[in-house]
Short mmCIF file of C-alpha atoms and ligand atoms in Angstrom, two decimals:
data_model
loop_
_atom_site.label_atom_id
_atom_site.label_comp_id
_atom_site.label_asym_id
_atom_site.label_seq_id
_atom_site.Cartn_x
_atom_site.Cartn_y
_atom_site.Cartn_z
CA MET A 232 -58.92 -45.69 -24.32
CA LEU A 233 -55.78 -44.32 -22.70
CA ILE A 234 -54.21 -46.75 -20.25
CA PRO A 235 -52.76 -44.97 -17.21
CA LEU A 236 -48.99 -45.22 -17.32
CA TRP A 237 -48.76 -47.10 -14.04
CA GLN A 238 -50.80 -49.92 -15.53
CA CYS A 239 -48.39 -50.47 -18.41
CA SER A 240 -46.57 -53.58 -17.27
CA HIS A 241 -44.19 -53.59 -20.22
CA VAL A 242 -42.36 -50.42 -19.14
CA PRO A 243 -38.82 -51.52 -18.28
CA ARG A 244 -37.70 -50.76 -14.74
CA THR A 245 -34.25 -49.58 -15.77
CA SER A 246 -34.45 -46.48 -17.89
CA GLY A 247 -32.18 -45.27 -20.61
CA HIS A 248 -28.97 -46.38 -22.22
CA PRO A 249 -26.38 -47.76 -19.77
CA ASP A 250 -23.49 -45.87 -21.37
CA LYS A 251 -25.18 -42.56 -22.03
CA GLY A 252 -26.09 -39.94 -19.47
CA LEU A 253 -28.55 -37.04 -19.56
CA LYS A 254 -25.75 -34.75 -20.74
CA ASP A 255 -25.12 -37.00 -23.73
CA HIS A 256 -28.76 -37.13 -24.78
CA TYR A 257 -28.89 -33.33 -24.57
CA ARG A 258 -25.44 -32.63 -26.04
CA GLN A 259 -27.00 -30.82 -29.04
CA TYR A 260 -29.39 -28.84 -26.81
CA PHE A 261 -27.99 -27.52 -23.54
CA PRO A 262 -25.70 -28.45 -20.64
CA ILE A 263 -27.46 -30.47 -17.92
CA GLY A 264 -26.39 -29.48 -14.44
CA VAL A 265 -27.01 -30.35 -10.82
CA ALA A 266 -26.77 -28.54 -7.49
CA VAL A 267 -24.24 -30.18 -5.20
CA SER A 268 -22.63 -30.12 -1.78
CA PRO A 269 -18.90 -30.77 -1.30
CA ARG A 270 -19.83 -33.93 0.61
CA ALA A 271 -21.73 -35.39 -2.34
CA LEU A 272 -18.63 -35.00 -4.48
CA LYS A 273 -16.73 -37.29 -2.11
CA SER A 274 -19.50 -39.92 -2.01
CA GLU A 275 -20.79 -42.56 -4.42
CA GLU A 276 -23.00 -39.80 -5.86
CA ALA A 277 -19.90 -38.46 -7.63
CA THR A 278 -20.02 -41.38 -10.06
CA LEU A 279 -23.63 -40.60 -10.91
CA ILE A 280 -22.84 -36.91 -11.33
CA LEU A 281 -20.01 -37.59 -13.76
CA LYS A 282 -22.10 -39.99 -15.78
CA GLU A 283 -25.22 -37.87 -16.08
CA PHE A 284 -24.28 -34.19 -15.77
CA ASN A 285 -21.83 -31.73 -17.30
CA SER A 286 -22.47 -28.68 -15.14
CA LEU A 287 -22.52 -27.98 -11.38
CA THR A 288 -23.99 -25.34 -9.09
CA PRO A 289 -22.94 -25.21 -5.42
CA GLU A 290 -26.19 -25.70 -3.51
CA ASN A 291 -25.06 -23.62 -0.53
CA ALA A 292 -21.29 -23.18 -0.51
CA MET A 293 -21.20 -19.82 -2.32
CA LYS A 294 -24.17 -18.18 -0.66
CA MET A 295 -23.46 -15.05 1.36
CA GLY A 296 -23.80 -16.65 4.79
CA PRO A 297 -21.74 -19.80 4.24
CA ILE A 298 -18.93 -18.04 2.33
CA HIS A 299 -18.76 -14.73 4.22
CA PRO A 300 -20.04 -15.38 7.75
CA GLN A 301 -18.31 -12.38 9.33
CA ARG A 302 -17.20 -9.05 7.98
CA ASP A 303 -13.52 -9.96 7.84
CA LYS A 304 -13.84 -13.69 7.48
CA TYR A 305 -14.38 -15.61 4.29
CA PHE A 306 -14.78 -19.38 4.42
CA TRP A 307 -13.45 -20.75 1.15
CA ASP A 308 -12.90 -24.46 1.75
CA GLN A 309 -16.28 -25.75 0.62
CA ALA A 310 -16.61 -23.56 -2.44
CA ASP A 311 -12.98 -24.23 -3.41
CA SER A 312 -13.54 -27.98 -3.29
CA ILE A 313 -16.47 -27.72 -5.72
CA VAL A 314 -14.42 -25.51 -8.05
CA ALA A 315 -11.56 -28.04 -7.93
CA PHE A 316 -13.93 -30.92 -8.77
CA ALA A 317 -15.41 -29.03 -11.70
CA LYS A 318 -11.92 -28.26 -13.02
CA LYS A 319 -10.65 -31.80 -12.56
CA TYR A 320 -13.54 -33.28 -14.55
CA ASP A 321 -14.01 -30.41 -16.97
CA LEU A 322 -17.55 -29.55 -15.86
CA LYS A 323 -19.17 -26.19 -16.34
CA LEU A 324 -19.74 -24.26 -13.13
CA ARG A 325 -22.48 -21.78 -12.21
CA GLY A 326 -22.04 -19.53 -9.19
CA HIS A 327 -24.96 -19.10 -6.77
CA ALA A 328 -25.78 -16.49 -5.40
CA LEU A 329 -24.13 -13.10 -4.85
CA CYS A 330 -27.01 -11.11 -3.37
CA TRP A 331 -30.06 -12.64 -1.68
CA HIS A 332 -32.29 -11.77 1.27
CA ASN A 333 -32.11 -15.34 2.67
CA GLN A 334 -28.92 -16.78 4.10
CA ALA A 335 -27.46 -13.26 4.14
CA PRO A 336 -25.61 -12.88 7.43
CA ALA A 337 -26.98 -10.30 9.86
CA TRP A 338 -23.64 -8.46 10.09
CA PHE A 339 -24.15 -6.98 6.61
CA PHE A 340 -26.94 -4.74 7.84
CA VAL A 341 -25.68 -3.44 11.20
CA ASP A 342 -22.66 -1.54 12.49
CA ALA A 343 -20.53 -2.39 15.54
CA ALA A 344 -23.04 -0.68 17.82
CA GLY A 345 -25.89 -2.75 16.39
CA GLN A 346 -27.39 0.18 14.48
CA LYS A 347 -28.66 -0.15 10.94
CA VAL A 348 -25.91 0.79 8.46
CA SER A 349 -26.31 3.58 5.92
CA LYS A 350 -27.08 2.98 2.27
CA GLN A 351 -23.51 3.93 1.36
CA GLU A 352 -22.05 1.53 3.88
CA LEU A 353 -24.28 -1.34 2.76
CA LEU A 354 -23.34 -0.79 -0.88
CA THR A 355 -19.66 -0.70 0.13
CA ARG A 356 -20.06 -4.02 1.93
CA LEU A 357 -21.91 -5.52 -1.02
CA LYS A 358 -19.19 -4.36 -3.39
CA GLU A 359 -16.46 -5.77 -1.19
CA HIS A 360 -18.30 -9.11 -0.95
CA ILE A 361 -19.02 -9.44 -4.65
CA THR A 362 -15.58 -8.27 -5.75
CA THR A 363 -13.81 -10.69 -3.42
CA VAL A 364 -15.91 -13.74 -4.29
CA VAL A 365 -16.15 -13.15 -8.04
CA SER A 366 -12.42 -12.31 -8.34
CA ARG A 367 -11.41 -15.48 -6.55
CA TYR A 368 -13.31 -17.63 -9.05
CA LYS A 369 -12.70 -15.49 -12.11
CA GLY A 370 -12.35 -17.75 -15.12
CA SER A 371 -13.65 -20.80 -13.19
CA ILE A 372 -17.29 -19.79 -13.06
CA TYR A 373 -18.93 -19.10 -16.40
CA ALA A 374 -22.23 -17.73 -15.05
CA TRP A 375 -23.35 -16.15 -11.78
CA ASP A 376 -26.76 -15.82 -10.20
CA VAL A 377 -26.06 -12.25 -9.20
CA VAL A 378 -29.34 -11.23 -7.62
CA ASN A 379 -31.79 -13.82 -6.31
CA GLU A 380 -35.50 -13.42 -5.58
CA VAL A 381 -36.01 -9.66 -5.22
CA ILE A 382 -39.51 -9.73 -6.72
CA SER A 383 -42.35 -9.78 -4.20
CA ASP A 384 -45.04 -12.48 -4.08
CA ARG A 385 -47.52 -10.11 -2.43
CA PRO A 386 -50.47 -8.96 -4.49
CA ASP A 387 -49.67 -5.24 -4.45
CA GLU A 388 -45.93 -5.14 -4.07
CA TYR A 389 -43.32 -5.05 -6.84
CA LEU A 390 -40.06 -5.58 -4.97
CA ARG A 391 -39.61 -7.72 -1.87
CA ASN A 392 -39.45 -5.68 1.31
CA SER A 393 -36.03 -6.99 2.39
CA PRO A 394 -33.31 -5.26 4.42
CA TRP A 395 -31.54 -4.62 1.11
CA LEU A 396 -34.52 -2.68 -0.23
CA GLN A 397 -35.23 -0.94 3.06
CA ILE A 398 -31.69 0.39 3.37
CA CYS A 399 -30.67 0.96 -0.27
CA GLY A 400 -33.85 1.27 -2.29
CA GLU A 401 -33.76 -0.63 -5.55
CA GLU A 402 -30.30 0.65 -6.46
CA PHE A 403 -28.64 -2.36 -4.84
CA ILE A 404 -29.90 -4.55 -7.68
CA GLU A 405 -28.10 -2.77 -10.47
CA ALA A 406 -25.11 -2.14 -8.21
CA ALA A 407 -24.72 -5.89 -7.66
CA PHE A 408 -24.60 -6.51 -11.42
CA ARG A 409 -22.08 -3.72 -11.97
CA TYR A 410 -19.79 -4.94 -9.18
CA ALA A 411 -19.89 -8.50 -10.54
CA HIS A 412 -19.16 -7.33 -14.07
CA GLU A 413 -16.21 -5.24 -12.93
CA ALA A 414 -14.75 -8.20 -11.07
CA ASP A 415 -15.12 -10.64 -13.97
CA PRO A 416 -16.15 -9.07 -17.27
CA GLY A 417 -16.18 -12.54 -18.84
CA ALA A 418 -18.84 -14.04 -16.56
CA LEU A 419 -22.47 -14.20 -17.65
CA LEU A 420 -24.68 -12.49 -15.10
CA PHE A 421 -28.17 -13.75 -14.29
CA TYR A 422 -31.22 -12.53 -12.42
CA ASN A 423 -32.79 -15.60 -10.76
CA ASP A 424 -36.27 -16.09 -9.27
CA TYR A 425 -39.02 -18.63 -8.47
CA ASN A 426 -42.75 -18.88 -9.21
CA GLU A 427 -41.87 -17.55 -12.64
CA ILE A 428 -44.87 -19.46 -14.00
CA SER A 429 -47.30 -17.06 -12.29
CA PRO A 430 -48.36 -14.44 -14.84
CA VAL A 431 -48.23 -11.70 -12.18
CA LYS A 432 -44.78 -12.60 -10.87
CA ARG A 433 -43.52 -13.19 -14.40
CA ALA A 434 -44.60 -9.73 -15.50
CA ARG A 435 -42.76 -8.23 -12.54
CA ILE A 436 -39.59 -10.18 -13.28
CA ILE A 437 -39.74 -9.01 -16.89
CA ARG A 438 -40.36 -5.43 -15.76
CA LEU A 439 -37.24 -5.58 -13.60
CA VAL A 440 -35.13 -7.15 -16.32
CA ARG A 441 -36.25 -4.61 -18.91
CA SER A 442 -35.56 -1.71 -16.56
CA LEU A 443 -32.04 -3.04 -16.00
CA GLN A 444 -31.52 -3.46 -19.75
CA GLN A 445 -32.72 0.11 -20.37
CA LYS A 446 -30.23 1.44 -17.84
CA GLY A 447 -27.42 -0.42 -19.55
CA VAL A 448 -26.83 -2.69 -16.56
CA PRO A 449 -24.71 -5.73 -17.45
CA ILE A 450 -27.34 -8.48 -17.22
CA HIS A 451 -26.93 -11.44 -19.54
CA GLY A 452 -29.64 -13.91 -18.66
CA ILE A 453 -32.73 -14.84 -16.68
CA GLY A 454 -32.72 -17.80 -14.32
CA LEU A 455 -36.03 -19.59 -13.89
CA GLN A 456 -35.77 -21.64 -10.73
CA ALA A 457 -38.46 -24.11 -11.82
CA HIS A 458 -39.41 -25.56 -8.44
CA TRP A 459 -42.51 -27.23 -9.84
CA ALA A 460 -44.98 -29.91 -8.79
CA ILE A 461 -47.23 -32.66 -10.15
CA ASN A 462 -50.10 -30.18 -10.61
CA GLU A 463 -48.27 -27.18 -12.07
CA PRO A 464 -47.31 -25.71 -14.43
CA SER A 465 -49.65 -26.92 -17.15
CA ALA A 466 -48.05 -27.33 -20.56
CA ALA A 467 -49.86 -24.21 -21.78
CA GLN A 468 -48.69 -22.20 -18.76
CA LEU A 469 -45.10 -23.30 -19.24
CA ASP A 470 -45.26 -22.58 -22.95
CA SER A 471 -46.41 -19.01 -22.35
CA THR A 472 -43.85 -18.61 -19.55
CA LEU A 473 -40.97 -19.56 -21.83
CA SER A 474 -42.36 -17.51 -24.67
CA ASP A 475 -42.68 -14.38 -22.49
CA PHE A 476 -39.14 -14.69 -21.15
CA ALA A 477 -37.75 -15.43 -24.60
CA ALA A 478 -39.28 -12.15 -25.79
CA THR A 479 -36.91 -10.18 -23.55
CA GLY A 480 -34.12 -11.20 -25.90
CA LEU A 481 -32.04 -12.51 -23.02
CA PRO A 482 -30.92 -16.13 -22.75
CA ILE A 483 -32.90 -18.24 -20.27
CA GLN A 484 -31.60 -20.89 -17.92
CA ILE A 485 -33.62 -23.34 -15.87
CA THR A 486 -31.59 -23.07 -12.69
CA GLU A 487 -33.21 -25.15 -9.92
CA LEU A 488 -35.44 -27.77 -11.48
CA ASP A 489 -37.40 -30.26 -9.38
CA ILE A 490 -40.93 -31.63 -9.58
CA SER A 491 -42.49 -32.34 -6.20
CA VAL A 492 -44.87 -35.30 -5.97
CA TYR A 493 -47.24 -33.22 -3.83
CA PRO A 494 -49.59 -30.50 -5.07
CA LYS A 495 -47.86 -27.12 -4.95
CA GLU A 496 -47.98 -25.15 -1.70
CA HIS A 497 -46.09 -21.90 -1.31
CA GLU A 498 -46.00 -21.45 2.46
CA ALA A 499 -44.28 -23.62 5.08
CA ARG A 500 -46.70 -25.44 7.36
CA ASN A 501 -46.73 -28.17 9.99
CA ARG A 502 -47.10 -31.81 9.09
CA GLN A 503 -50.64 -33.12 9.53
CA ALA A 504 -52.32 -36.52 9.63
CA ALA A 505 -53.19 -36.21 5.94
CA ASP A 506 -49.46 -36.06 5.15
CA ALA A 507 -48.87 -39.59 6.47
CA ASP A 508 -48.49 -41.34 3.12
CA THR A 509 -45.15 -40.23 1.74
CA SER A 510 -44.62 -43.27 -0.46
CA PHE A 511 -43.89 -42.88 -4.14
CA THR A 512 -47.16 -44.37 -5.36
CA PRO A 513 -47.83 -45.33 -8.99
CA GLU A 514 -50.23 -42.40 -9.21
CA LYS A 515 -47.60 -39.90 -8.04
CA GLU A 516 -45.09 -41.46 -10.39
CA ALA A 517 -47.41 -41.19 -13.39
CA LEU A 518 -48.20 -37.55 -12.72
CA GLN A 519 -44.54 -36.71 -12.21
CA ARG A 520 -43.55 -38.52 -15.39
CA GLN A 521 -46.05 -36.51 -17.35
CA LYS A 522 -44.75 -33.22 -15.94
CA TYR A 523 -41.15 -34.15 -16.68
CA ARG A 524 -42.08 -35.20 -20.20
CA GLU A 525 -43.97 -31.96 -20.89
CA ALA A 526 -41.26 -29.80 -19.36
CA PHE A 527 -38.47 -31.26 -21.47
CA GLN A 528 -40.61 -31.19 -24.60
CA LEU A 529 -41.00 -27.47 -24.08
CA PHE A 530 -37.35 -26.96 -23.15
CA ARG A 531 -36.47 -28.54 -26.49
CA LYS A 532 -39.01 -26.36 -28.26
CA TYR A 533 -37.33 -23.25 -26.82
CA ARG A 534 -33.79 -24.57 -27.33
CA GLN A 535 -32.64 -21.43 -29.14
CA TYR A 536 -33.34 -19.37 -25.99
CA ILE A 537 -32.37 -21.87 -23.27
CA THR A 538 -28.67 -22.15 -22.48
CA GLY A 539 -28.72 -24.54 -19.52
CA ILE A 540 -30.86 -26.79 -17.33
CA THR A 541 -29.87 -27.46 -13.73
CA PHE A 542 -31.58 -29.87 -11.32
CA TRP A 543 -31.79 -28.82 -7.69
CA ASN A 544 -30.22 -31.81 -5.92
CA ILE A 545 -28.99 -35.12 -7.25
CA SER A 546 -31.42 -37.84 -6.25
CA ASP A 547 -34.44 -38.61 -4.08
CA ARG A 548 -32.00 -39.67 -1.36
CA ARG A 549 -32.07 -36.04 -0.24
CA SER A 550 -33.83 -32.92 -1.42
CA TRP A 551 -34.62 -29.60 0.22
CA LEU A 552 -38.27 -30.53 -0.49
CA ASP A 553 -38.05 -33.21 2.23
CA ASP A 554 -38.41 -30.25 4.60
CA PHE A 555 -40.36 -27.71 2.58
CA PRO A 556 -43.16 -26.73 2.62
CA VAL A 557 -43.83 -29.50 5.17
CA PHE A 558 -41.02 -30.24 7.57
CA ASN A 559 -39.96 -33.91 7.56
CA ARG A 560 -42.28 -35.03 4.74
CA LYS A 561 -40.34 -37.17 2.29
CA ASP A 562 -40.55 -35.96 -1.33
CA HIS A 563 -39.35 -37.70 -4.50
CA PRO A 564 -38.77 -34.81 -6.89
CA LEU A 565 -35.78 -35.88 -9.02
CA LEU A 566 -34.89 -38.29 -11.83
CA PHE A 567 -32.89 -40.70 -9.63
CA ASP A 568 -34.30 -42.64 -6.69
CA ALA A 569 -32.82 -42.99 -3.22
CA SER A 570 -30.66 -45.89 -4.46
CA LEU A 571 -29.35 -43.58 -7.20
CA GLN A 572 -31.15 -45.59 -9.89
CA ARG A 573 -32.84 -43.89 -12.81
CA LYS A 574 -36.57 -43.49 -12.32
CA ARG A 575 -39.05 -44.05 -15.11
CA ALA A 576 -39.34 -40.31 -15.59
CA TYR A 577 -35.76 -40.46 -16.86
CA GLU A 578 -37.03 -42.34 -19.89
CA ASP A 579 -39.62 -39.61 -20.51
CA VAL A 580 -36.92 -36.96 -20.46
CA ILE A 581 -34.58 -38.70 -22.92
CA SER A 582 -37.17 -40.12 -25.34
CA PHE A 583 -37.35 -37.74 -28.25
C1 GLA B 242 -34.06 -20.98 -3.51
C2 GLA B 242 -32.60 -20.62 -3.61
C3 GLA B 242 -31.76 -21.86 -3.57
C4 GLA B 242 -32.20 -22.80 -2.50
C5 GLA B 242 -33.64 -23.13 -2.66
C6 GLA B 242 -34.04 -24.11 -1.60
O1 GLA B 242 -34.58 -21.49 -4.66
O2 GLA B 242 -32.28 -19.91 -4.77
O3 GLA B 242 -30.45 -21.48 -3.32
O4 GLA B 242 -31.95 -22.27 -1.23
O5 GLA B 242 -34.35 -21.92 -2.52
O6 GLA B 242 -33.10 -25.11 -1.42
#
């Protein structure tokens, strides 16, 4: 009989080797990264980052809104401080994200009179944005998420009906890649999206990627966000996901990994009475451990296609999932707890 993991009293509370971090265990496989804020790099979390990870992604600092809030105003301080930290400690750095429908400032899409800009004008603005940001960090950022989340989740829609699509048609996607490549021909350029485990969404992502490849657009990789949960993906679903993406011939990166302790929900909703228990129960822990174990088993299986794994946030002290899909519902999605200690799932990830 299988004993549920949470009943195994012999499992040590402190996981892993004290002197080795995730990056060391995976040295022969892929870099292990984490999404960070400039503030985290000045806090005690910096010690954890340097011990466990060898790659960084700015969580917000390089997004269109934070870095380019007004037409003639770039705000560099936050992004610069992350770049400086990565340089100082010799960490790899991914850039995120050059073109996205969320956190794109409203000024992009309207002229001084408040009227919608033309396609030509929007492409000019996009080019200016991408050229300025990518040139500034040329040589410091080895890979960029160039275009983020343009595939639709709706049943009968291919591309998301965003202001980018409404004004430019799908041309903005390839334009973004070309502008980025012109600004830094040495950077690896990724298309990045979520819910990649859905066969329908996956097929659309692959359709987009193949169409870009056929047009000779400089695209060098596919980013799978990997915002997963205790109930999905199944091992079989993840296996076929990785296999399908590998078949494109492009390198794959896992760009935003976390495993929520709540069953997956895709839409934001209000907190209800049934959401009261936010504790990290032994049952939640066991399910999360299993998902982490399966995920890393499969990442190792597809090692020849996967060129990086990045966690989205550092520890359970704070995650974007504390407010999504349910506002103010504490989640525990990462490998380190709120005291920055390794969780038992850590052991599952490094035991191979
Ligand atoms: C998406 C984006 C990320 C981040 C997460 C939520 O996955 O790509 O930049 O905003 O949503 O934190």
